[in-house]
Short mmCIF file of C-alpha atoms in Angstrom, two decimals:
data_model
loop_
_atom_site.label_atom_id
_atom_site.label_comp_id
_atom_site.label_asym_id
_atom_site.label_seq_id
_atom_site.Cartn_x
_atom_site.Cartn_y
_atom_site.Cartn_z
CA MET B 5 222.28 -73.79 357.93
CA ASP B 6 218.81 -74.52 356.55
CA VAL B 7 218.92 -74.16 352.77
CA ASP B 8 217.26 -74.89 349.41
CA THR B 9 220.52 -74.81 347.39
CA GLY B 10 220.22 -72.72 344.97
CA ILE B 11 223.05 -70.70 343.38
CA ASP B 12 223.18 -68.03 346.06
CA ASP B 13 222.76 -70.66 348.81
CA ALA B 14 225.78 -72.43 347.29
CA LEU B 15 227.84 -69.24 347.44
CA ALA B 16 226.72 -68.74 351.05
CA LEU B 17 227.79 -72.28 351.97
CA VAL B 18 231.17 -71.93 350.29
CA TYR B 19 231.70 -68.62 352.08
CA LEU B 20 230.97 -70.10 355.51
CA LEU B 21 233.25 -73.05 354.74
CA SER B 22 235.98 -70.52 353.98
CA ARG B 23 235.76 -68.90 357.42
CA PRO B 24 238.16 -70.50 359.92
CA ASP B 25 236.15 -68.96 362.79
CA VAL B 26 232.86 -70.59 361.72
CA ARG B 27 231.86 -74.14 362.55
CA ILE B 28 228.90 -75.52 360.62
CA GLN B 29 227.15 -77.85 363.03
CA ALA B 30 224.76 -79.27 360.42
CA ILE B 31 223.04 -78.47 357.13
CA THR B 32 219.32 -79.09 356.82
CA CYS B 33 217.60 -79.15 353.45
CA THR B 34 214.15 -78.06 352.37
CA ALA B 35 212.41 -78.05 349.02
CA GLY B 36 212.45 -74.65 347.34
CA ASN B 37 214.71 -73.75 344.46
CA VAL B 38 214.80 -77.49 343.67
CA GLY B 39 213.53 -80.60 345.43
CA ALA B 40 214.87 -81.41 348.89
CA ARG B 41 216.89 -84.46 347.81
CA GLN B 42 218.65 -82.50 345.07
CA VAL B 43 219.36 -79.76 347.63
CA ALA B 44 221.07 -82.35 349.86
CA LEU B 45 223.13 -83.74 346.98
CA ASN B 46 224.23 -80.22 346.03
CA ASN B 47 225.35 -79.54 349.60
CA LEU B 48 227.25 -82.81 349.90
CA ALA B 49 229.01 -82.24 346.58
CA LEU B 50 230.01 -78.71 347.59
CA LEU B 51 231.34 -79.95 350.93
CA GLU B 52 233.52 -82.50 349.12
CA LEU B 53 234.70 -79.93 346.57
CA CYS B 54 235.83 -77.72 349.46
CA GLY B 55 237.47 -80.61 351.33
CA ARG B 56 234.98 -80.51 354.21
CA GLN B 57 233.38 -83.92 354.33
CA GLY B 58 231.88 -85.00 357.63
CA ILE B 59 229.34 -82.22 358.16
CA GLU B 60 225.90 -83.73 358.58
CA VAL B 61 223.45 -83.03 355.74
CA ALA B 62 219.82 -83.93 356.48
CA ILE B 63 216.66 -83.77 354.40
CA GLY B 64 213.57 -82.19 355.89
CA ALA B 65 210.30 -80.98 354.43
CA GLU B 66 209.75 -81.98 350.82
CA VAL B 67 206.57 -79.91 350.45
CA PRO B 68 205.29 -76.70 352.08
CA LEU B 69 202.94 -76.90 355.05
CA GLU B 70 199.67 -76.22 353.21
CA ILE B 71 200.18 -75.33 349.53
CA PRO B 72 201.70 -77.23 346.59
CA LEU B 73 205.44 -77.03 346.05
CA VAL B 74 206.72 -74.70 343.33
CA THR B 75 210.39 -74.97 342.36
CA THR B 76 212.40 -72.59 340.22
CA GLU B 77 214.79 -74.43 337.93
CA GLU B 78 214.47 -71.59 335.40
CA THR B 79 216.25 -69.37 337.92
CA HIS B 80 218.83 -71.79 339.32
CA GLY B 81 219.22 -74.48 336.67
CA PRO B 82 217.97 -78.07 336.49
CA GLN B 83 220.03 -79.16 339.50
CA GLY B 84 219.95 -75.86 341.35
CA ILE B 85 223.56 -74.81 340.74
CA GLY B 86 223.30 -73.29 337.28
CA TYR B 87 225.64 -74.75 334.69
CA ALA B 88 227.92 -76.25 337.35
CA GLU B 89 228.32 -80.01 337.35
CA LEU B 90 229.85 -81.76 340.34
CA PRO B 91 230.67 -85.44 340.88
CA ALA B 92 228.17 -87.50 342.81
CA PRO B 93 229.09 -87.17 346.51
CA VAL B 94 230.61 -90.04 348.44
CA GLN B 95 229.11 -89.02 351.79
CA GLN B 96 225.56 -90.19 352.39
CA ILE B 97 222.58 -88.10 353.37
CA SER B 98 221.94 -88.26 357.13
CA ALA B 99 219.47 -90.78 358.48
CA ARG B 100 218.07 -88.06 360.74
CA HIS B 101 215.19 -85.85 359.63
CA ALA B 102 216.00 -82.13 359.47
CA VAL B 103 213.48 -81.37 362.23
CA ASP B 104 215.27 -83.83 364.54
CA VAL B 105 218.56 -82.15 363.71
CA TRP B 106 217.21 -78.70 364.55
CA VAL B 107 215.68 -79.77 367.85
CA GLU B 108 218.36 -82.18 369.05
CA GLU B 109 221.35 -80.01 368.17
CA VAL B 110 219.94 -76.84 369.68
CA ARG B 111 218.86 -78.65 372.86
CA ALA B 112 222.35 -80.16 373.14
CA HIS B 113 224.05 -76.76 372.68
CA PRO B 114 221.75 -74.16 374.30
CA GLY B 115 222.77 -70.59 373.61
CA GLU B 116 225.61 -71.64 371.28
CA ILE B 117 224.07 -72.14 367.83
CA THR B 118 223.18 -69.44 365.33
CA GLY B 119 220.57 -70.55 362.82
CA LEU B 120 220.86 -69.34 359.24
CA ILE B 121 217.85 -69.99 357.01
CA THR B 122 218.23 -69.11 353.33
CA GLY B 123 215.28 -71.12 351.99
CA PRO B 124 211.59 -71.46 352.86
CA LEU B 125 210.88 -71.62 356.59
CA THR B 126 209.16 -75.01 356.50
CA ASN B 127 211.74 -77.01 358.47
CA PHE B 128 212.03 -74.40 361.18
CA ALA B 129 208.26 -74.07 361.52
CA LEU B 130 208.00 -77.83 362.00
CA ALA B 131 210.85 -77.73 364.52
CA LEU B 132 209.03 -75.01 366.47
CA ARG B 133 205.96 -77.22 366.68
CA ARG B 134 208.17 -79.88 368.28
CA GLU B 135 210.15 -77.49 370.50
CA PRO B 136 208.49 -74.09 371.02
CA GLY B 137 211.49 -73.01 373.11
CA LEU B 138 213.87 -72.91 370.11
CA PRO B 139 213.93 -69.09 369.88
CA LEU B 140 215.36 -68.87 373.41
CA LEU B 141 217.63 -71.91 373.02
CA LEU B 142 219.30 -70.50 369.91
CA LYS B 143 222.07 -67.93 370.17
CA GLY B 144 220.40 -66.13 367.27
CA LEU B 145 218.58 -66.57 363.98
CA VAL B 146 219.22 -64.98 360.60
CA ILE B 147 216.56 -65.30 357.90
CA MET B 148 216.83 -64.40 354.23
CA GLY B 149 213.30 -63.64 353.16
CA GLY B 150 210.50 -61.18 352.66
CA SER B 151 210.25 -57.71 351.20
CA TYR B 152 208.91 -54.72 353.10
CA TYR B 153 207.35 -51.85 351.15
CA TYR B 154 209.50 -53.08 348.28
CA GLN B 155 208.69 -54.89 345.04
CA GLY B 156 208.60 -58.68 345.31
CA ASN B 157 210.68 -60.94 343.08
CA THR B 158 208.08 -63.71 342.68
CA THR B 159 204.78 -61.83 342.67
CA PRO B 160 204.41 -58.04 342.65
CA THR B 161 204.50 -58.09 346.47
CA ALA B 162 206.06 -61.42 347.55
CA GLU B 163 209.66 -62.60 347.87
CA TRP B 164 210.55 -66.14 346.76
CA ASN B 165 211.36 -67.90 350.06
CA THR B 166 208.27 -66.55 351.78
CA SER B 167 206.01 -67.21 348.79
CA VAL B 168 207.02 -70.89 348.65
CA ASP B 169 205.68 -71.48 352.17
CA PRO B 170 203.90 -68.44 353.59
CA HIS B 171 202.15 -70.49 356.26
CA ALA B 172 205.50 -71.59 357.67
CA ALA B 173 206.77 -68.01 357.68
CA LYS B 174 203.63 -66.89 359.51
CA GLU B 175 204.18 -69.54 362.20
CA VAL B 176 207.83 -68.61 362.63
CA PHE B 177 207.19 -64.90 363.11
CA ALA B 178 204.33 -65.66 365.50
CA ALA B 179 206.70 -67.72 367.63
CA TYR B 180 208.98 -64.71 368.13
CA ARG B 181 206.33 -62.17 369.11
CA GLY B 182 207.06 -60.58 372.46
CA LEU B 183 210.55 -62.00 372.96
CA PRO B 184 213.49 -59.79 374.02
CA GLU B 185 214.81 -57.72 371.11
CA ASP B 186 218.20 -59.44 371.12
CA LYS B 187 216.44 -62.76 370.51
CA LEU B 188 214.39 -61.59 367.54
CA PRO B 189 215.45 -62.92 364.13
CA ILE B 190 217.57 -60.72 361.91
CA VAL B 191 215.71 -60.57 358.60
CA CYS B 192 217.64 -59.94 355.40
CA ALA B 193 214.92 -58.88 352.98
CA LEU B 194 214.99 -57.98 349.31
CA GLU B 195 215.41 -54.25 349.85
CA THR B 196 218.92 -54.88 351.17
CA THR B 197 219.84 -58.25 349.60
CA GLU B 198 219.21 -56.95 346.09
CA ARG B 199 221.90 -54.38 346.78
CA ILE B 200 224.39 -57.27 346.95
CA GLU B 201 224.62 -57.23 343.17
CA MET B 202 227.42 -59.44 341.91
CA GLN B 203 228.98 -58.35 338.62
CA PRO B 204 231.53 -59.98 336.29
CA GLU B 205 234.27 -57.86 337.86
CA HIS B 206 233.61 -59.43 341.26
CA LEU B 207 234.03 -62.89 339.77
CA ARG B 208 237.27 -61.85 338.08
CA ARG B 209 238.59 -60.54 341.40
CA LEU B 210 237.52 -63.77 343.10
CA SER B 211 239.45 -65.88 340.60
CA GLU B 212 242.55 -63.75 341.13
CA ALA B 213 242.20 -64.01 344.92
CA ALA B 214 241.96 -67.80 344.51
CA GLY B 215 245.19 -67.87 342.55
CA ALA B 216 243.54 -69.19 339.39
CA PRO B 217 246.02 -69.50 336.49
CA GLU B 218 243.96 -67.08 334.36
CA PRO B 219 241.45 -64.38 335.28
CA GLU B 220 237.90 -65.72 335.12
CA LEU B 221 236.01 -63.68 332.54
CA VAL B 222 232.26 -64.16 332.48
CA LEU B 223 231.07 -61.42 330.15
CA PRO B 224 227.73 -60.38 328.65
CA GLU B 225 228.99 -60.65 325.07
CA GLN B 226 229.99 -64.29 325.48
CA PRO B 227 227.69 -67.11 324.27
CA GLU B 228 225.12 -68.27 326.79
CA GLY B 229 226.02 -71.52 328.50
CA LEU B 230 229.77 -71.16 327.98
CA ARG B 231 231.61 -73.28 330.54
CA SER B 232 234.60 -72.29 332.60
CA ARG B 233 238.02 -73.62 331.64
CA SER B 234 239.61 -72.55 334.91
CA GLY B 235 242.17 -74.93 336.32
CA ASN B 236 240.87 -74.14 339.81
CA PRO B 237 237.89 -76.43 340.55
CA LEU B 238 236.22 -74.07 343.01
CA VAL B 239 236.53 -71.09 340.65
CA ALA B 240 235.17 -73.20 337.78
CA CYS B 241 232.18 -74.35 339.85
CA LEU B 242 231.25 -70.87 341.05
CA SER B 243 231.80 -69.41 337.59
CA ASP B 244 229.50 -71.93 335.92
CA ALA B 245 226.85 -71.42 338.58
CA LEU B 246 227.00 -67.63 338.48
CA ARG B 247 227.01 -67.41 334.68
CA PHE B 248 223.56 -69.04 334.74
CA TYR B 249 222.43 -66.53 337.36
CA PHE B 250 223.79 -63.57 335.34
CA GLU B 251 221.91 -64.80 332.28
CA PHE B 252 218.70 -65.23 334.25
CA HIS B 253 218.82 -61.70 335.64
CA ARG B 254 219.51 -60.30 332.16
CA LEU B 255 216.53 -62.24 330.76
CA TYR B 256 214.31 -60.37 333.21
CA ASP B 257 215.77 -56.96 332.33
CA GLN B 258 217.85 -56.59 335.49
CA GLY B 259 221.20 -56.44 333.72
CA TYR B 260 224.08 -58.90 333.53
CA VAL B 261 224.29 -59.18 337.32
CA ALA B 262 223.39 -61.65 340.07
CA HIS B 263 221.63 -60.79 343.32
CA VAL B 264 223.46 -63.04 345.79
CA HIS B 265 220.93 -62.64 348.59
CA ASP B 266 222.03 -65.61 350.67
CA ALA B 267 225.71 -64.72 350.63
CA PHE B 268 224.85 -61.46 352.40
CA ALA B 269 222.79 -63.33 354.98
CA ALA B 270 225.76 -65.64 355.57
CA CYS B 271 228.05 -62.65 356.16
CA VAL B 272 225.51 -61.28 358.64
CA ALA B 273 225.31 -64.61 360.47
CA ALA B 274 229.10 -64.77 360.65
CA GLY B 275 229.31 -61.20 361.95
CA ARG B 276 231.59 -60.20 359.10
CA THR B 277 229.77 -57.29 357.43
CA PRO B 278 228.28 -54.09 358.88
CA PHE B 279 224.51 -53.61 358.84
CA THR B 280 221.78 -51.90 360.83
CA THR B 281 218.33 -53.17 361.77
CA ARG B 282 214.93 -51.82 362.79
CA PRO B 283 212.55 -53.74 365.07
CA ALA B 284 209.16 -54.40 363.56
CA THR B 285 206.04 -56.51 363.83
CA VAL B 286 205.86 -58.70 360.74
CA HIS B 287 202.65 -60.06 359.26
CA VAL B 288 202.66 -62.69 356.49
CA GLU B 289 199.59 -62.82 354.26
CA THR B 290 198.22 -66.34 353.73
CA ASP B 291 194.59 -65.82 352.68
CA SER B 292 194.46 -63.47 349.70
CA PRO B 293 195.04 -65.29 346.37
CA LEU B 294 196.76 -62.25 344.88
CA LEU B 295 198.75 -61.22 347.95
CA ILE B 296 199.71 -64.60 349.43
CA GLY B 297 203.29 -64.51 350.67
CA THR B 298 203.32 -60.73 351.07
CA THR B 299 205.19 -59.57 354.15
CA VAL B 300 204.15 -56.37 355.90
CA ALA B 301 206.16 -54.68 358.65
CA ASP B 302 204.74 -52.37 361.29
CA PHE B 303 207.73 -50.25 362.30
CA ARG B 304 205.65 -47.68 364.19
CA GLY B 305 203.62 -49.85 366.54
CA LEU B 306 200.32 -49.03 364.83
CA TRP B 307 199.04 -52.56 365.41
CA ALA B 308 199.93 -52.28 369.13
CA LEU B 309 201.66 -55.66 368.90
CA PRO B 310 205.19 -56.37 370.15
CA PRO B 311 207.96 -56.69 367.55
CA ASN B 312 208.84 -60.13 366.23
CA ALA B 313 211.75 -59.29 363.92
CA ARG B 314 214.75 -57.06 363.37
CA ILE B 315 214.72 -56.10 359.70
CA VAL B 316 218.00 -55.09 358.08
CA SER B 317 217.57 -51.47 357.03
CA ASP B 318 221.05 -50.67 355.74
CA ASN B 319 224.09 -52.57 354.53
CA HIS B 320 227.37 -51.98 352.70
CA PRO B 321 227.62 -53.96 349.46
CA GLU B 322 231.27 -53.31 348.66
CA HIS B 323 232.36 -54.27 352.16
CA CYS B 324 230.34 -57.46 351.79
CA PHE B 325 231.97 -58.26 348.42
CA ASP B 326 235.44 -57.55 349.78
CA GLU B 327 234.71 -60.05 352.56
CA LEU B 328 233.34 -62.68 350.18
CA ILE B 329 236.18 -62.33 347.69
CA SER B 330 239.02 -62.40 350.20
CA SER B 331 237.63 -65.28 352.24
CA ILE B 332 236.41 -67.49 349.38
CA GLY B 333 239.61 -66.63 347.52
CA ALA B 334 241.68 -68.08 350.36
CA LEU B 335 239.61 -71.27 350.27
CA GLY B 336 240.00 -71.36 346.49
CA ARG B 337 243.77 -71.31 346.89
CA ALA B 338 243.59 -74.30 349.22
CA VAL B 339 241.29 -76.19 346.87
CA GLY B 340 243.55 -75.37 343.93
CA ALA B 341 246.62 -76.56 345.80
CA ARG B 342 245.00 -79.99 346.23
CA SER B 343 244.06 -80.27 342.55
CA PRO B 344 246.48 -81.59 339.89
CA GLY B 345 247.65 -79.02 337.40
CA THR B 346 246.83 -75.91 339.44
#
């Protein structure tokens, strides 16, 4: 996983930790939603909350390739996980740089590792400069990013992850041009990730699946900033994080919901939710001041360039939520069983 954790990155990580058939080889951190060091601390704290210490967490790029860093604490909270507060982790951040982790792990396990990138593409672009053969050495790559003929969520035309480091995104897509279709990255863009719209009812169902003593009710009529009193630590953490996200979306007239983009990408990477894709040639705009970060897809071959991506064109939100709730719920039961008073 390469992440900028981030509320929806946190949900994605917890989901993958809940899957007994998934092994997380390493977590690499990039600046995005918050600074890279805070991203690493969030990941380490979540690993310890879920009882999964020992997974390497490495810091990578702390700034984009060519433009100044912009973070988004107003969206994800001052520490990146909303209202949630976790103890300082015991495990230390890896001494390895994230680029070394990408290159060394994939070289050591050719054809075995699926990359999942839910933040800006800076680390992976730097890794490609070191090892241009990464696309063929990976089993596959799933990217959350971009928007194609669809309104952006950062500028009128640009999605957040791509807008943070458009130059990195441009390098990554260029590296995949002309490769076999089954090696092209699967791109989960806003037009399908915004359909993964978490609502208070999903959180209530999650708390019940986790065996929480009381249903977790995060409701629009409640005071902003209200903290969970759940006796289940994982439910309380996710509830406090998602309440912040619900409030943010409401502030921007999207309703009391949360678009959990990265959780969908995690389900795709794990092969646990149905989706369809269309091959396309992706261009990332890096020159226009107004359009920087805009992603354009040629689905019809009008540019006469080979495809460099498989863009998700359809998904099934309720299936995805059923998967998230049942799997994270099972992990929540295990976490609750280890916690006094639950």
